[in-house]
Amino acid sequence: MLSAGLVPINVDASADKAAQTVLPTATEDVTPFEVHVPQAALDDLKKRLANARWPDKEPVTDWSQGVPLAKAQALVEYWRTHYDWRRVESSLNRLPQFRTQIDGLWIHFIHVRSKHESALPIILTHGWPGSVLEFLQVIGPLVDPTAHGGKADEAFHVVIPRFPGSGFRTNRPNEGGAFRASRMPGRS
């Protein structure tokens, strides 16, 4: 399977049998992509969260020394016991997603075309920390404003690239060249 251009990413390099997420090798071609995180990787994450080592409680009652310990512990507990990755994965896979390589960096992006002929292209970019998930609720109104009380001439073709170096990449951030947005697919 790996000889077919698939590249493993170790999720837990310290385990005897590391959980791996296998991604197809990105090329300069724009290729369709779906998210499929192996259950072993999710189980490994839950195990790591359960085994987190915590510092002593901070001596202040505010955020002046960073995230309060109780807040961090509550967030980790939520991720370990309540976060539904499969729901998120399903939401992403309902959208047209693609991967490509630009300037040596492997890029994952969502590209939803509007049915309206006069639609203009728009690129939505998230910051760090952040994710393409921040934009899932605005895609529908942007690509089909008439279904949301708007007019056809307010429609957009939406492109949402994942921040280079985060998520669904197989090269380390220091590999590849500098990223130039002008080289995004569809731009000349």
Short mmCIF file of N, CA and C in Angstrom, two decimals:
data_model
loop_
_atom_site.label_atom_id
_atom_site.label_comp_id
_atom_site.label_asym_id
_atom_site.label_seq_id
_atom_site.Cartn_x
_atom_site.Cartn_y
_atom_site.Cartn_z
N MET A 1 0.83 -1.20 0.00
CA MET A 1 0.00 0.00 0.00
C MET A 1 0.87 1.26 0.00
N LEU A 2 1.95 1.26 0.76
CA LEU A 2 2.81 2.44 0.79
C LEU A 2 3.51 2.66 -0.54
N SER A 3 3.72 1.59 -1.31
CA SER A 3 4.37 1.76 -2.60
C SER A 3 3.46 2.46 -3.60
N ALA A 4 2.17 2.58 -3.28
CA ALA A 4 1.23 3.26 -4.17
C ALA A 4 1.23 4.75 -3.94
N GLY A 5 2.29 5.29 -3.36
CA GLY A 5 2.39 6.73 -3.16
C GLY A 5 1.76 7.21 -1.87
N LEU A 6 1.54 6.31 -0.93
CA LEU A 6 0.98 6.70 0.36
C LEU A 6 2.10 6.86 1.35
N VAL A 7 2.00 7.88 2.20
CA VAL A 7 3.06 8.21 3.14
C VAL A 7 2.52 8.10 4.56
N PRO A 8 3.14 7.27 5.43
CA PRO A 8 2.66 7.16 6.81
C PRO A 8 3.11 8.34 7.66
N ILE A 9 2.26 8.72 8.59
CA ILE A 9 2.62 9.73 9.58
C ILE A 9 2.47 9.06 10.94
N ASN A 10 3.55 8.96 11.71
CA ASN A 10 3.47 8.35 13.03
C ASN A 10 2.69 9.23 13.96
N VAL A 11 1.71 8.63 14.63
CA VAL A 11 0.94 9.34 15.63
C VAL A 11 1.59 9.16 16.99
N ASP A 12 2.15 7.98 17.23
CA ASP A 12 2.81 7.70 18.50
C ASP A 12 4.10 6.95 18.20
N ALA A 13 5.17 7.69 17.99
CA ALA A 13 6.43 7.07 17.61
C ALA A 13 7.02 6.24 18.73
N SER A 14 6.56 6.42 19.98
CA SER A 14 7.14 5.68 21.09
C SER A 14 6.49 4.32 21.30
N ALA A 15 5.36 4.08 20.68
CA ALA A 15 4.66 2.80 20.87
C ALA A 15 5.34 1.73 20.03
N ASP A 16 5.20 0.45 20.49
CA ASP A 16 5.77 -0.66 19.73
C ASP A 16 5.19 -0.69 18.32
N LYS A 17 3.89 -0.56 18.23
CA LYS A 17 3.23 -0.53 16.93
C LYS A 17 2.54 0.81 16.83
N ALA A 18 3.20 1.76 16.20
CA ALA A 18 2.71 3.13 16.15
C ALA A 18 1.41 3.23 15.37
N ALA A 19 0.47 4.00 15.90
CA ALA A 19 -0.74 4.33 15.16
C ALA A 19 -0.33 5.27 14.04
N GLN A 20 -0.80 5.00 12.84
CA GLN A 20 -0.38 5.81 11.71
C GLN A 20 -1.59 6.34 10.94
N THR A 21 -1.47 7.56 10.48
CA THR A 21 -2.41 8.13 9.55
C THR A 21 -1.72 8.10 8.21
N VAL A 22 -2.33 7.47 7.22
CA VAL A 22 -1.71 7.33 5.91
C VAL A 22 -2.34 8.32 4.95
N LEU A 23 -1.51 9.18 4.39
CA LEU A 23 -1.97 10.20 3.44
C LEU A 23 -1.37 9.93 2.08
N PRO A 24 -2.13 10.18 1.01
CA PRO A 24 -1.52 10.06 -0.31
C PRO A 24 -0.48 11.16 -0.48
N THR A 25 0.56 10.85 -1.23
CA THR A 25 1.59 11.84 -1.49
C THR A 25 0.98 12.99 -2.28
N ALA A 26 1.20 14.21 -1.82
CA ALA A 26 0.70 15.38 -2.54
C ALA A 26 1.63 15.70 -3.69
N THR A 27 1.04 16.11 -4.80
CA THR A 27 1.80 16.51 -5.97
C THR A 27 1.34 17.91 -6.36
N GLU A 28 1.91 18.45 -7.42
CA GLU A 28 1.45 19.75 -7.89
C GLU A 28 0.07 19.66 -8.52
N ASP A 29 -0.38 18.44 -8.84
CA ASP A 29 -1.74 18.26 -9.33
C ASP A 29 -2.71 18.50 -8.17
N VAL A 30 -3.87 19.03 -8.48
CA VAL A 30 -4.92 19.19 -7.47
C VAL A 30 -5.71 17.88 -7.45
N THR A 31 -5.69 17.20 -6.30
CA THR A 31 -6.35 15.90 -6.22
C THR A 31 -7.41 15.91 -5.10
N PRO A 32 -8.53 15.22 -5.33
CA PRO A 32 -9.57 15.15 -4.29
C PRO A 32 -9.02 14.50 -3.03
N PHE A 33 -9.61 14.87 -1.90
CA PHE A 33 -9.13 14.38 -0.60
C PHE A 33 -10.31 14.20 0.34
N GLU A 34 -10.30 13.13 1.11
CA GLU A 34 -11.25 12.92 2.19
C GLU A 34 -10.48 12.63 3.46
N VAL A 35 -11.04 13.02 4.58
CA VAL A 35 -10.42 12.81 5.89
C VAL A 35 -10.83 11.43 6.41
N HIS A 36 -9.84 10.62 6.76
CA HIS A 36 -10.09 9.31 7.37
C HIS A 36 -9.02 9.08 8.43
N VAL A 37 -9.30 9.47 9.66
CA VAL A 37 -8.33 9.27 10.74
C VAL A 37 -8.57 7.88 11.34
N PRO A 38 -7.55 7.04 11.38
CA PRO A 38 -7.73 5.68 11.94
C PRO A 38 -8.16 5.73 13.40
N GLN A 39 -8.99 4.78 13.79
CA GLN A 39 -9.45 4.70 15.18
C GLN A 39 -8.27 4.57 16.12
N ALA A 40 -7.22 3.87 15.70
CA ALA A 40 -6.04 3.70 16.56
C ALA A 40 -5.42 5.06 16.90
N ALA A 41 -5.44 6.01 15.96
CA ALA A 41 -4.89 7.34 16.23
C ALA A 41 -5.76 8.08 17.25
N LEU A 42 -7.07 7.93 17.14
CA LEU A 42 -7.97 8.58 18.11
C LEU A 42 -7.83 7.95 19.49
N ASP A 43 -7.71 6.63 19.52
CA ASP A 43 -7.51 5.94 20.80
C ASP A 43 -6.20 6.36 21.45
N ASP A 44 -5.15 6.51 20.62
CA ASP A 44 -3.85 6.95 21.12
C ASP A 44 -3.96 8.35 21.71
N LEU A 45 -4.68 9.25 21.04
CA LEU A 45 -4.86 10.61 21.55
C LEU A 45 -5.56 10.58 22.90
N LYS A 46 -6.63 9.80 23.02
CA LYS A 46 -7.35 9.72 24.30
C LYS A 46 -6.45 9.19 25.41
N LYS A 47 -5.61 8.23 25.07
CA LYS A 47 -4.67 7.68 26.05
C LYS A 47 -3.67 8.75 26.50
N ARG A 48 -3.15 9.50 25.55
CA ARG A 48 -2.19 10.56 25.88
C ARG A 48 -2.85 11.65 26.74
N LEU A 49 -4.09 11.99 26.40
CA LEU A 49 -4.80 13.00 27.20
C LEU A 49 -5.04 12.50 28.62
N ALA A 50 -5.39 11.23 28.76
CA ALA A 50 -5.63 10.66 30.10
C ALA A 50 -4.34 10.62 30.92
N ASN A 51 -3.21 10.52 30.25
CA ASN A 51 -1.92 10.42 30.94
C ASN A 51 -1.16 11.75 31.02
N ALA A 52 -1.84 12.84 30.75
CA ALA A 52 -1.18 14.15 30.80
C ALA A 52 -0.60 14.40 32.18
N ARG A 53 0.59 14.97 32.21
CA ARG A 53 1.22 15.37 33.48
C ARG A 53 0.96 16.85 33.65
N TRP A 54 0.44 17.21 34.80
CA TRP A 54 0.03 18.59 35.04
C TRP A 54 0.97 19.29 36.00
N PRO A 55 1.17 20.59 35.81
CA PRO A 55 1.99 21.36 36.76
C PRO A 55 1.17 21.64 38.02
N ASP A 56 1.82 22.22 39.00
CA ASP A 56 1.10 22.67 40.19
C ASP A 56 0.16 23.80 39.81
N LYS A 57 -0.89 23.97 40.62
CA LYS A 57 -1.84 25.05 40.38
C LYS A 57 -1.12 26.39 40.52
N GLU A 58 -1.50 27.31 39.65
CA GLU A 58 -0.88 28.64 39.65
C GLU A 58 -1.25 29.39 40.94
N PRO A 59 -0.39 30.30 41.39
CA PRO A 59 -0.64 31.01 42.64
C PRO A 59 -1.55 32.24 42.49
N VAL A 60 -2.03 32.50 41.27
CA VAL A 60 -2.90 33.66 41.05
C VAL A 60 -4.30 33.18 40.69
N THR A 61 -5.28 34.08 40.75
CA THR A 61 -6.66 33.70 40.47
C THR A 61 -7.14 34.20 39.10
N ASP A 62 -6.23 34.77 38.31
CA ASP A 62 -6.61 35.29 37.01
C ASP A 62 -5.76 34.62 35.92
N TRP A 63 -5.74 35.19 34.72
CA TRP A 63 -5.01 34.63 33.59
C TRP A 63 -3.64 35.29 33.40
N SER A 64 -3.17 36.04 34.38
CA SER A 64 -1.92 36.79 34.22
C SER A 64 -0.70 35.88 34.06
N GLN A 65 -0.80 34.62 34.47
CA GLN A 65 0.31 33.68 34.32
C GLN A 65 0.00 32.60 33.28
N GLY A 66 -0.97 32.92 32.40
CA GLY A 66 -1.34 31.95 31.36
C GLY A 66 -2.68 31.31 31.67
N VAL A 67 -2.96 30.25 30.95
CA VAL A 67 -4.22 29.54 31.12
C VAL A 67 -4.26 28.91 32.50
N PRO A 68 -5.31 29.18 33.27
CA PRO A 68 -5.42 28.54 34.58
C PRO A 68 -5.48 27.02 34.46
N LEU A 69 -4.84 26.34 35.38
CA LEU A 69 -4.75 24.89 35.35
C LEU A 69 -6.13 24.24 35.23
N ALA A 70 -7.11 24.71 35.98
CA ALA A 70 -8.44 24.11 35.94
C ALA A 70 -9.07 24.22 34.55
N LYS A 71 -8.84 25.35 33.86
CA LYS A 71 -9.37 25.53 32.50
C LYS A 71 -8.71 24.54 31.54
N ALA A 72 -7.39 24.40 31.64
CA ALA A 72 -6.67 23.47 30.77
C ALA A 72 -7.12 22.04 31.02
N GLN A 73 -7.29 21.68 32.30
CA GLN A 73 -7.73 20.32 32.63
C GLN A 73 -9.15 20.06 32.13
N ALA A 74 -10.03 21.05 32.22
CA ALA A 74 -11.40 20.89 31.72
C ALA A 74 -11.41 20.70 30.21
N LEU A 75 -10.58 21.46 29.50
CA LEU A 75 -10.50 21.32 28.05
C LEU A 75 -9.99 19.93 27.66
N VAL A 76 -8.95 19.47 28.31
CA VAL A 76 -8.41 18.14 28.03
C VAL A 76 -9.44 17.06 28.33
N GLU A 77 -10.16 17.21 29.43
CA GLU A 77 -11.18 16.23 29.78
C GLU A 77 -12.29 16.21 28.73
N TYR A 78 -12.67 17.38 28.21
CA TYR A 78 -13.68 17.45 27.15
C TYR A 78 -13.18 16.72 25.90
N TRP A 79 -11.94 17.00 25.50
CA TRP A 79 -11.38 16.33 24.32
C TRP A 79 -11.31 14.82 24.54
N ARG A 80 -10.99 14.41 25.74
CA ARG A 80 -10.83 12.98 26.02
C ARG A 80 -12.16 12.25 26.07
N THR A 81 -13.20 12.87 26.61
CA THR A 81 -14.44 12.14 26.88
C THR A 81 -15.66 12.56 26.06
N HIS A 82 -15.64 13.76 25.48
CA HIS A 82 -16.86 14.23 24.81
C HIS A 82 -16.68 14.67 23.36
N TYR A 83 -15.49 15.09 22.95
CA TYR A 83 -15.31 15.59 21.59
C TYR A 83 -15.58 14.48 20.59
N ASP A 84 -16.40 14.76 19.58
CA ASP A 84 -16.80 13.77 18.59
C ASP A 84 -16.07 14.02 17.27
N TRP A 85 -14.87 13.46 17.15
CA TRP A 85 -14.08 13.66 15.95
C TRP A 85 -14.81 13.12 14.72
N ARG A 86 -15.50 12.00 14.85
CA ARG A 86 -16.17 11.41 13.69
C ARG A 86 -17.24 12.35 13.13
N ARG A 87 -17.89 13.13 13.98
CA ARG A 87 -18.87 14.12 13.52
C ARG A 87 -18.16 15.21 12.71
N VAL A 88 -17.02 15.66 13.21
CA VAL A 88 -16.24 16.69 12.50
C VAL A 88 -15.73 16.13 11.17
N GLU A 89 -15.21 14.93 11.21
CA GLU A 89 -14.71 14.27 10.01
C GLU A 89 -15.82 14.17 8.95
N SER A 90 -17.01 13.79 9.37
CA SER A 90 -18.15 13.69 8.47
C SER A 90 -18.53 15.05 7.89
N SER A 91 -18.49 16.09 8.73
CA SER A 91 -18.79 17.45 8.24
C SER A 91 -17.80 17.88 7.17
N LEU A 92 -16.54 17.61 7.39
CA LEU A 92 -15.52 17.95 6.39
C LEU A 92 -15.72 17.16 5.10
N ASN A 93 -16.03 15.88 5.24
CA ASN A 93 -16.15 15.02 4.06
C ASN A 93 -17.41 15.28 3.25
N ARG A 94 -18.33 16.08 3.75
CA ARG A 94 -19.49 16.50 2.96
C ARG A 94 -19.12 17.63 1.99
N LEU A 95 -17.92 18.17 2.16
CA LEU A 95 -17.46 19.28 1.33
C LEU A 95 -16.38 18.80 0.35
N PRO A 96 -16.28 19.45 -0.82
CA PRO A 96 -15.20 19.08 -1.74
C PRO A 96 -13.86 19.57 -1.20
N GLN A 97 -12.97 18.62 -0.91
CA GLN A 97 -11.64 18.92 -0.37
C GLN A 97 -10.59 18.44 -1.34
N PHE A 98 -9.44 19.10 -1.29
CA PHE A 98 -8.36 18.77 -2.22
C PHE A 98 -7.01 18.93 -1.53
N ARG A 99 -5.99 18.33 -2.15
CA ARG A 99 -4.61 18.53 -1.73
C ARG A 99 -3.78 18.85 -2.96
N THR A 100 -2.75 19.63 -2.76
CA THR A 100 -1.80 19.94 -3.81
C THR A 100 -0.48 20.33 -3.16
N GLN A 101 0.51 20.54 -3.97
CA GLN A 101 1.81 20.98 -3.48
C GLN A 101 2.11 22.34 -4.12
N ILE A 102 2.43 23.30 -3.28
CA ILE A 102 2.76 24.65 -3.75
C ILE A 102 4.08 25.06 -3.10
N ASP A 103 5.05 25.38 -3.91
CA ASP A 103 6.35 25.81 -3.40
C ASP A 103 6.93 24.81 -2.39
N GLY A 104 6.72 23.52 -2.64
CA GLY A 104 7.27 22.49 -1.78
C GLY A 104 6.45 22.18 -0.54
N LEU A 105 5.37 22.92 -0.31
CA LEU A 105 4.50 22.66 0.84
C LEU A 105 3.24 21.96 0.38
N TRP A 106 2.81 20.96 1.13
CA TRP A 106 1.61 20.23 0.77
C TRP A 106 0.43 20.93 1.43
N ILE A 107 -0.53 21.32 0.61
CA ILE A 107 -1.64 22.15 1.05
C ILE A 107 -2.95 21.37 0.93
N HIS A 108 -3.75 21.43 1.97
CA HIS A 108 -5.12 20.89 1.98
C HIS A 108 -6.05 22.08 1.91
N PHE A 109 -7.10 21.99 1.09
CA PHE A 109 -8.06 23.09 1.02
C PHE A 109 -9.44 22.59 0.66
N ILE A 110 -10.43 23.37 1.05
CA ILE A 110 -11.83 23.15 0.69
C ILE A 110 -12.14 24.10 -0.46
N HIS A 111 -12.84 23.62 -1.48
CA HIS A 111 -13.23 24.48 -2.61
C HIS A 111 -14.68 24.17 -2.96
N VAL A 112 -15.57 25.10 -2.63
CA VAL A 112 -17.00 24.93 -2.89
C VAL A 112 -17.41 25.98 -3.93
N ARG A 113 -17.87 25.48 -5.07
CA ARG A 113 -18.30 26.37 -6.15
C ARG A 113 -19.77 26.70 -5.98
N SER A 114 -20.12 27.94 -6.30
CA SER A 114 -21.50 28.40 -6.26
C SER A 114 -22.22 27.97 -7.53
N LYS A 115 -23.53 27.78 -7.43
CA LYS A 115 -24.33 27.49 -8.62
C LYS A 115 -24.65 28.77 -9.39
N HIS A 116 -24.38 29.92 -8.80
CA HIS A 116 -24.71 31.21 -9.41
C HIS A 116 -23.58 31.64 -10.36
N GLU A 117 -23.95 31.95 -11.62
CA GLU A 117 -22.96 32.28 -12.64
C GLU A 117 -22.13 33.51 -12.32
N SER A 118 -22.70 34.46 -11.62
CA SER A 118 -21.98 35.71 -11.34
C SER A 118 -21.14 35.64 -10.06
N ALA A 119 -21.03 34.46 -9.48
CA ALA A 119 -20.27 34.31 -8.23
C ALA A 119 -18.81 34.73 -8.42
N LEU A 120 -18.29 35.39 -7.42
CA LEU A 120 -16.89 35.80 -7.41
C LEU A 120 -16.09 34.85 -6.51
N PRO A 121 -14.80 34.65 -6.79
CA PRO A 121 -13.98 33.81 -5.91
C PRO A 121 -13.64 34.57 -4.63
N ILE A 122 -13.60 33.81 -3.53
CA ILE A 122 -13.17 34.38 -2.25
C ILE A 122 -12.32 33.34 -1.54
N ILE A 123 -11.23 33.78 -0.95
CA ILE A 123 -10.37 32.90 -0.15
C ILE A 123 -10.56 33.28 1.31
N LEU A 124 -10.95 32.31 2.11
CA LEU A 124 -11.09 32.51 3.56
C LEU A 124 -9.89 31.86 4.23
N THR A 125 -9.13 32.62 4.99
CA THR A 125 -7.95 32.07 5.65
C THR A 125 -8.07 32.22 7.16
N HIS A 126 -7.68 31.18 7.84
CA HIS A 126 -7.69 31.21 9.30
C HIS A 126 -6.30 31.59 9.80
N GLY A 127 -6.24 31.98 11.04
CA GLY A 127 -4.97 32.32 11.66
C GLY A 127 -4.44 31.16 12.49
N TRP A 128 -3.45 31.47 13.29
CA TRP A 128 -2.87 30.46 14.18
C TRP A 128 -3.03 30.93 15.61
N PRO A 129 -3.61 30.18 16.52
CA PRO A 129 -4.19 28.88 16.21
C PRO A 129 -5.53 29.05 15.53
N GLY A 130 -5.88 28.13 14.73
CA GLY A 130 -7.15 28.19 14.03
C GLY A 130 -7.29 27.01 13.10
N SER A 131 -8.39 26.99 12.37
CA SER A 131 -8.69 25.83 11.54
C SER A 131 -9.73 26.19 10.49
N VAL A 132 -9.79 25.38 9.45
CA VAL A 132 -10.84 25.54 8.45
C VAL A 132 -12.22 25.34 9.06
N LEU A 133 -12.28 24.67 10.20
CA LEU A 133 -13.56 24.43 10.88
C LEU A 133 -14.26 25.73 11.25
N GLU A 134 -13.49 26.80 11.43
CA GLU A 134 -14.07 28.10 11.78
C GLU A 134 -15.04 28.61 10.72
N PHE A 135 -14.91 28.13 9.49
CA PHE A 135 -15.69 28.66 8.37
C PHE A 135 -16.83 27.77 7.91
N LEU A 136 -17.00 26.60 8.51
CA LEU A 136 -18.00 25.66 8.01
C LEU A 136 -19.40 26.24 7.97
N GLN A 137 -19.77 27.08 8.92
CA GLN A 137 -21.12 27.62 8.97
C GLN A 137 -21.36 28.76 7.98
N VAL A 138 -20.31 29.33 7.41
CA VAL A 138 -20.53 30.44 6.47
C VAL A 138 -20.45 30.00 5.02
N ILE A 139 -20.04 28.77 4.75
CA ILE A 139 -19.91 28.31 3.37
C ILE A 139 -21.26 28.36 2.65
N GLY A 140 -22.30 27.79 3.25
CA GLY A 140 -23.62 27.77 2.62
C GLY A 140 -24.13 29.15 2.24
N PRO A 141 -24.17 30.09 3.18
CA PRO A 141 -24.63 31.44 2.82
C PRO A 141 -23.77 32.13 1.76
N LEU A 142 -22.48 31.83 1.71
CA LEU A 142 -21.62 32.46 0.72
C LEU A 142 -21.82 31.87 -0.68
N VAL A 143 -21.93 30.55 -0.77
CA VAL A 143 -22.07 29.94 -2.10
C VAL A 143 -23.51 29.96 -2.61
N ASP A 144 -24.48 30.01 -1.72
CA ASP A 144 -25.89 30.02 -2.13
C ASP A 144 -26.67 31.04 -1.30
N PRO A 145 -26.42 32.32 -1.53
CA PRO A 145 -27.09 33.35 -0.73
C PRO A 145 -28.61 33.35 -0.90
N THR A 146 -29.11 32.91 -2.06
CA THR A 146 -30.57 32.92 -2.28
C THR A 146 -31.28 31.96 -1.34
N ALA A 147 -30.62 30.92 -0.90
CA ALA A 147 -31.21 29.97 0.05
C ALA A 147 -31.16 30.50 1.47
N HIS A 148 -30.48 31.64 1.67
CA HIS A 148 -30.31 32.22 3.00
C HIS A 148 -30.80 33.66 3.05
N GLY A 149 -31.73 34.01 2.17
CA GLY A 149 -32.32 35.35 2.19
C GLY A 149 -31.56 36.41 1.42
N GLY A 150 -30.51 36.02 0.70
CA GLY A 150 -29.72 36.98 -0.06
C GLY A 150 -30.06 36.95 -1.54
N LYS A 151 -29.22 37.61 -2.33
CA LYS A 151 -29.41 37.70 -3.78
C LYS A 151 -28.30 36.93 -4.49
N ALA A 152 -28.61 36.47 -5.69
CA ALA A 152 -27.65 35.68 -6.47
C ALA A 152 -26.36 36.44 -6.71
N ASP A 153 -26.45 37.78 -6.88
CA ASP A 153 -25.23 38.55 -7.16
C ASP A 153 -24.35 38.74 -5.92
N GLU A 154 -24.76 38.14 -4.81
CA GLU A 154 -23.94 38.16 -3.58
C GLU A 154 -23.20 36.84 -3.36
N ALA A 155 -23.21 35.98 -4.39
CA ALA A 155 -22.63 34.64 -4.26
C ALA A 155 -21.12 34.63 -4.48
N PHE A 156 -20.47 33.65 -3.86
CA PHE A 156 -19.03 33.46 -3.99
C PHE A 156 -18.72 31.99 -4.24
N HIS A 157 -17.62 31.76 -4.96
CA HIS A 157 -16.97 30.45 -5.00
C HIS A 157 -15.97 30.50 -3.84
N VAL A 158 -16.06 29.57 -2.90
CA VAL A 158 -15.29 29.65 -1.66
C VAL A 158 -14.10 28.69 -1.69
N VAL A 159 -12.92 29.22 -1.39
CA VAL A 159 -11.71 28.42 -1.23
C VAL A 159 -11.20 28.68 0.19
N ILE A 160 -10.99 27.58 0.93
CA ILE A 160 -10.52 27.69 2.32
C ILE A 160 -9.29 26.81 2.48
N PRO A 161 -8.09 27.39 2.34
CA PRO A 161 -6.88 26.58 2.53
C PRO A 161 -6.58 26.41 4.02
N ARG A 162 -6.06 25.25 4.34
CA ARG A 162 -5.58 25.01 5.70
C ARG A 162 -4.24 25.72 5.83
N PHE A 163 -4.01 26.34 6.96
CA PHE A 163 -2.76 27.05 7.22
C PHE A 163 -1.58 26.14 6.87
N PRO A 164 -0.67 26.58 5.99
CA PRO A 164 0.45 25.73 5.60
C PRO A 164 1.22 25.22 6.81
N GLY A 165 1.49 23.93 6.80
CA GLY A 165 2.24 23.32 7.89
C GLY A 165 1.35 22.74 8.98
N SER A 166 0.03 22.88 8.86
CA SER A 166 -0.87 22.31 9.86
C SER A 166 -1.83 21.35 9.19
N GLY A 167 -2.16 20.28 9.85
CA GLY A 167 -3.17 19.35 9.40
C GLY A 167 -2.97 18.77 8.02
N PHE A 168 -3.08 17.46 7.91
CA PHE A 168 -3.06 16.74 6.63
C PHE A 168 -1.84 17.08 5.80
N ARG A 169 -0.70 17.13 6.44
CA ARG A 169 0.55 17.36 5.74
C ARG A 169 1.45 16.17 6.02
N THR A 170 2.37 15.92 5.12
CA THR A 170 3.31 14.82 5.33
C THR A 170 4.74 15.31 5.41
N ASN A 171 4.98 16.58 5.15
CA ASN A 171 6.32 17.12 5.31
C ASN A 171 6.37 18.02 6.54
N ARG A 172 7.54 18.09 7.14
CA ARG A 172 7.69 18.93 8.32
C ARG A 172 7.66 20.39 7.89
N PRO A 173 7.28 21.31 8.80
CA PRO A 173 7.18 22.73 8.43
C PRO A 173 8.45 23.31 7.82
N ASN A 174 9.62 22.79 8.17
CA ASN A 174 10.85 23.38 7.63
C ASN A 174 11.23 22.79 6.28
N GLU A 175 10.45 21.83 5.78
CA GLU A 175 10.70 21.29 4.46
C GLU A 175 9.93 22.10 3.44
N GLY A 176 10.44 22.19 2.25
CA GLY A 176 9.74 22.93 1.21
C GLY A 176 10.15 24.39 1.25
N GLY A 177 9.66 25.11 0.27
CA GLY A 177 10.04 26.51 0.17
C GLY A 177 9.06 27.42 0.86
N ALA A 178 9.23 28.71 0.64
CA ALA A 178 8.32 29.71 1.20
C ALA A 178 6.99 29.62 0.46
N PHE A 179 5.91 29.78 1.19
CA PHE A 179 4.57 29.70 0.60
C PHE A 179 4.18 31.05 0.03
N ARG A 180 3.69 31.05 -1.21
CA ARG A 180 3.20 32.26 -1.85
C ARG A 180 1.76 32.04 -2.26
N ALA A 181 0.83 32.80 -1.68
CA ALA A 181 -0.60 32.65 -1.99
C ALA A 181 -0.88 32.87 -3.47
N SER A 182 -0.06 33.63 -4.15
CA SER A 182 -0.26 33.88 -5.57
C SER A 182 -0.13 32.61 -6.39
N ARG A 183 0.42 31.56 -5.79
CA ARG A 183 0.59 30.28 -6.51
C ARG A 183 -0.54 29.31 -6.23
N MET A 184 -1.60 29.75 -5.53
CA MET A 184 -2.75 28.88 -5.27
C MET A 184 -3.33 28.42 -6.59
N PRO A 185 -3.87 27.19 -6.67
CA PRO A 185 -4.47 26.71 -7.91
C PRO A 185 -5.55 27.67 -8.39
N GLY A 186 -5.59 27.86 -9.70
CA GLY A 186 -6.59 28.74 -10.28
C GLY A 186 -6.12 30.18 -10.42
N ARG A 187 -4.94 30.49 -9.86
CA ARG A 187 -4.39 31.85 -9.97
C ARG A 187 -3.27 31.81 -11.00
N SER A 188 -3.12 32.88 -11.72
CA SER A 188 -2.04 32.92 -12.72
C SER A 188 -0.94 33.86 -12.29
#
